[in-house]
PDB file of C-alpha atoms in Angstrom:
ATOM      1  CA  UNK A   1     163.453  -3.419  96.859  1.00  0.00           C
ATOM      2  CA  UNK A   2     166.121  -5.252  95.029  1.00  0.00           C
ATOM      3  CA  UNK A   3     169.325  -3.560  97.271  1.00  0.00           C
ATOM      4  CA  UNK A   4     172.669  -6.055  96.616  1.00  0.00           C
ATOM      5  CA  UNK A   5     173.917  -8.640  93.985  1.00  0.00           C
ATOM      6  CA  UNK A   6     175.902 -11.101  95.125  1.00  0.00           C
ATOM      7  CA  UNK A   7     178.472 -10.871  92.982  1.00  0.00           C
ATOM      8  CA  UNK A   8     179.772 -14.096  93.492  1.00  0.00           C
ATOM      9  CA  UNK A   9     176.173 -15.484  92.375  1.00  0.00           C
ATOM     10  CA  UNK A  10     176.085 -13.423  89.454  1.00  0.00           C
ATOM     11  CA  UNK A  11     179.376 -15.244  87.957  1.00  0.00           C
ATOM     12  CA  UNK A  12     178.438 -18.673  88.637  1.00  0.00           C
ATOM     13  CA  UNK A  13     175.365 -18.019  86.728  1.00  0.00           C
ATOM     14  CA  UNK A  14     176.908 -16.062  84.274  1.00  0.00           C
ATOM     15  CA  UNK A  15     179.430 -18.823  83.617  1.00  0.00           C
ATOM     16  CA  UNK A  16     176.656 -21.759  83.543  1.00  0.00           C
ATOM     17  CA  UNK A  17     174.990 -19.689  80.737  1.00  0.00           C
ATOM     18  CA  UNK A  18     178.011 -18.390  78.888  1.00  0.00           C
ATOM     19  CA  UNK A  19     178.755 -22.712  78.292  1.00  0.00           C
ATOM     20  CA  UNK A  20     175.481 -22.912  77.734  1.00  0.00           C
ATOM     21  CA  UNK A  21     175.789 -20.584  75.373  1.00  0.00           C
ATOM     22  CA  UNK A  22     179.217 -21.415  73.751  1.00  0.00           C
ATOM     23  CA  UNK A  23     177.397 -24.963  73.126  1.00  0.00           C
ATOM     24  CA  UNK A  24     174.417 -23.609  71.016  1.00  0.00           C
ATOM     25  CA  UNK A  25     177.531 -21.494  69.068  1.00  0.00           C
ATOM     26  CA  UNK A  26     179.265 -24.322  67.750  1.00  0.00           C
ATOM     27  CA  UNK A  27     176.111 -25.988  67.331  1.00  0.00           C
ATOM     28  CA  UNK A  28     175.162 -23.235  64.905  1.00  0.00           C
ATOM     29  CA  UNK A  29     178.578 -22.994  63.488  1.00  0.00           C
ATOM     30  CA  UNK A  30     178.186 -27.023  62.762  1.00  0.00           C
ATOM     31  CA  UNK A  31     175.109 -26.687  61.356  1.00  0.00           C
ATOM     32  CA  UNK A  32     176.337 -23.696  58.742  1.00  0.00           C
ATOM     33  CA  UNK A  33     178.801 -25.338  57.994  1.00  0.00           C
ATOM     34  CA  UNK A  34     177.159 -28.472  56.630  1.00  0.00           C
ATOM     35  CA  UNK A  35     175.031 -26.582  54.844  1.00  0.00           C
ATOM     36  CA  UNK A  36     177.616 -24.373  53.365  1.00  0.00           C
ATOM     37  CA  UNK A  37     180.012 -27.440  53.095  1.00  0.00           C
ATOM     38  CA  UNK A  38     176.959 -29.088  51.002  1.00  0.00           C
ATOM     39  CA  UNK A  39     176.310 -26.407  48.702  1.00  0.00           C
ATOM     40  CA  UNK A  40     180.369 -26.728  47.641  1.00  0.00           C
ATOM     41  CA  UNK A  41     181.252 -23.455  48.730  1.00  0.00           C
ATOM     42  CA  UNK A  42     184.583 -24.401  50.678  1.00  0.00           C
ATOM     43  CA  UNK A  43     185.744 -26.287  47.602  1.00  0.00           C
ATOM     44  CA  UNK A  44     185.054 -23.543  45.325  1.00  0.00           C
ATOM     45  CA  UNK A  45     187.097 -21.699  47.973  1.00  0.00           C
ATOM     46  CA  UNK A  46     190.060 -24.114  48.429  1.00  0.00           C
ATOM     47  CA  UNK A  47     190.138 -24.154  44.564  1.00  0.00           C
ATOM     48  CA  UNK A  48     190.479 -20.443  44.213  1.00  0.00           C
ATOM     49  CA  UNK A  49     193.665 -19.859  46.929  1.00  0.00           C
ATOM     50  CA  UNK A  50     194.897 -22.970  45.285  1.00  0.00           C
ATOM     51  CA  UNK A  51     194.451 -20.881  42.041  1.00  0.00           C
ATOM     52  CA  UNK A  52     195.815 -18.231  43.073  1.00  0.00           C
ATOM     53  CA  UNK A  53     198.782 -19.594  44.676  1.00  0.00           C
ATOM     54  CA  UNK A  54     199.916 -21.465  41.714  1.00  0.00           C
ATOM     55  CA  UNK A  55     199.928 -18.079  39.947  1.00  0.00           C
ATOM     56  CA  UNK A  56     202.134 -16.628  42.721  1.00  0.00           C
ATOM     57  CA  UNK A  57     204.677 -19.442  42.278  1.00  0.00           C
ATOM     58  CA  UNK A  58     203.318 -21.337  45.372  1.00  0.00           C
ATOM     59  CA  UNK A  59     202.601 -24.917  46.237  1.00  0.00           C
ATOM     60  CA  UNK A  60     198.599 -24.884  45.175  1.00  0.00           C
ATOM     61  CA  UNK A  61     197.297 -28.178  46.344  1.00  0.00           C
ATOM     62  CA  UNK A  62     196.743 -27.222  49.683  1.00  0.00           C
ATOM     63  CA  UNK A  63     193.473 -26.661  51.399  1.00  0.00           C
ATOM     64  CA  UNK A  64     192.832 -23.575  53.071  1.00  0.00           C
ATOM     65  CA  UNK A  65     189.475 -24.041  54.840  1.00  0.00           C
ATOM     66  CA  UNK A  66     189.401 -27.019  56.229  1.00  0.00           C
ATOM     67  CA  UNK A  67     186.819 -27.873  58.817  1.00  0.00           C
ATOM     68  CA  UNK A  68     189.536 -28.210  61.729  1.00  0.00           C
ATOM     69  CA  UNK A  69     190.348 -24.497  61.148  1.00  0.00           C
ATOM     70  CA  UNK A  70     186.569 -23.887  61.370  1.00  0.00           C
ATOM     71  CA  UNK A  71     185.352 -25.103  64.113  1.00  0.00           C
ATOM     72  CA  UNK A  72     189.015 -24.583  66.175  1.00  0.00           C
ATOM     73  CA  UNK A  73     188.039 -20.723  65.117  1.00  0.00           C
ATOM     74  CA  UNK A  74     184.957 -20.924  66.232  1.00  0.00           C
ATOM     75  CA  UNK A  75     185.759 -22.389  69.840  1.00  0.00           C
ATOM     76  CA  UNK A  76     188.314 -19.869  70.510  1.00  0.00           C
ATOM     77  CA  UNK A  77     185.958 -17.083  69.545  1.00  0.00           C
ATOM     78  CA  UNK A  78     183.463 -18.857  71.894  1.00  0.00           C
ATOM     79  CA  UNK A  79     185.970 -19.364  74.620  1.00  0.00           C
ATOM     80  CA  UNK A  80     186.834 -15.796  74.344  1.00  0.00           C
ATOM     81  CA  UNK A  81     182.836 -14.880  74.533  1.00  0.00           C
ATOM     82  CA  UNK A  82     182.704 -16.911  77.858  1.00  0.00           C
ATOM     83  CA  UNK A  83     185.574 -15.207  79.366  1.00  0.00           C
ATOM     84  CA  UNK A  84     183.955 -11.757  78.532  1.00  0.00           C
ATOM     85  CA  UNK A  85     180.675 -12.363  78.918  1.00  0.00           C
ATOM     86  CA  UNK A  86     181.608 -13.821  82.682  1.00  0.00           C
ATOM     87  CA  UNK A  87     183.088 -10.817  83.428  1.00  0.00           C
ATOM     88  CA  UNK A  88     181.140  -8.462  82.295  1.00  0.00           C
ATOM     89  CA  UNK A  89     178.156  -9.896  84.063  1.00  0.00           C
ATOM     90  CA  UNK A  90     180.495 -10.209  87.116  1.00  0.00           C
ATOM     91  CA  UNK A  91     181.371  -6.364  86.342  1.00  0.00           C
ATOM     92  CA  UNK A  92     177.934  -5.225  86.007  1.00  0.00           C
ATOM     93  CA  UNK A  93     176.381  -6.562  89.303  1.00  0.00           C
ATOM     94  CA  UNK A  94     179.554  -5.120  91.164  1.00  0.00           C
ATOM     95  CA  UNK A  95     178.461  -1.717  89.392  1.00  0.00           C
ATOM     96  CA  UNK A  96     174.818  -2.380  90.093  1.00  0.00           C
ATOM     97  CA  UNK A  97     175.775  -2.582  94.204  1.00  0.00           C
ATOM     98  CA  UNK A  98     177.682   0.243  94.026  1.00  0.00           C
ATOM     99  CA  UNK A  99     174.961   2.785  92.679  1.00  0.00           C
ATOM    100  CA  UNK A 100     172.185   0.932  94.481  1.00  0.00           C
ATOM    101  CA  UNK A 101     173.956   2.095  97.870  1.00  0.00           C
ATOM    102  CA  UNK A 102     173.619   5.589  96.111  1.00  0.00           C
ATOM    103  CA  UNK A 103     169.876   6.114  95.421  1.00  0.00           C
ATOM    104  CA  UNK A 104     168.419   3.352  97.517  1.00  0.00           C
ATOM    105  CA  UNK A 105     167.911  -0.204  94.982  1.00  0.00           C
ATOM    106  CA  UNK A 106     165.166  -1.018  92.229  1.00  0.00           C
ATOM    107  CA  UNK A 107     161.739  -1.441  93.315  1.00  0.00           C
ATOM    108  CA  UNK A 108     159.948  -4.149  92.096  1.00  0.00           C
ATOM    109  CA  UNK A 109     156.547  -4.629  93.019  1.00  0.00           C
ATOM    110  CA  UNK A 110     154.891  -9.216  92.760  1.00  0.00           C
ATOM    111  CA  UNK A 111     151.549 -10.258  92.996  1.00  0.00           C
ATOM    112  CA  UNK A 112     150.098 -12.994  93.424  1.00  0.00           C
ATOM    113  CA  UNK A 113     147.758 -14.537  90.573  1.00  0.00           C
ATOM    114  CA  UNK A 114     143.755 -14.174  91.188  1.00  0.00           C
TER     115      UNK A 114
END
């Protein structure tokens, strides 16, 4: 019977794989954007603000999307998915203890290969 998560084991591994994780998302968020970036869709983008501003009155040679605000996004969005995803795991095994005092753990049953 599984009876108590430590709960101190299940952040360090929740952390390890919420980096691990945050690495494959700007990874994927690299790899979108190059193929986004190559198909011209941020400069279509960048030219319709810039559009748009200079019909507002505004200074419209600026870029909007650039790939710093990208990817910065992106790695605060994944820093924030660590943070929660850390503590929720962290939350969950505290839980877990908590009602596995209550009706007695999960049983789970091995065996060995034949």
């Amino acid at each position: 019977q599984l009876r108590h998560i430590d709960t101190f084991s299940a952040l360090k591994i929740s952390l390890v794989l919420s980096i691990a994780m945050f690495f494959i998302w700007m990874v994927a968020v690299g790899i979108l954007y190059g193929a986004l970036s190559g198909l011209g869709v941020f400069e279509t983008l960048n030219d319709l603000f810039g559009q748009l501003g200079t019909a507002s009155g505004a200074d419209g040679g600026s870029e909007v999307i650039t790939p710093g605000i990208v990817f910065g996004g992106a790695a605060v969005i994944g820093a924030i998915n660590i943070v929660l995803m850390t503590a929720l795991c962290t939350v969950a095994a505290f839980i877990y203890n908590m009602c596995s005092d209550l009706v007695g753990g999960l049983e789970v049953t091995l065996s060995e290969r034949d």
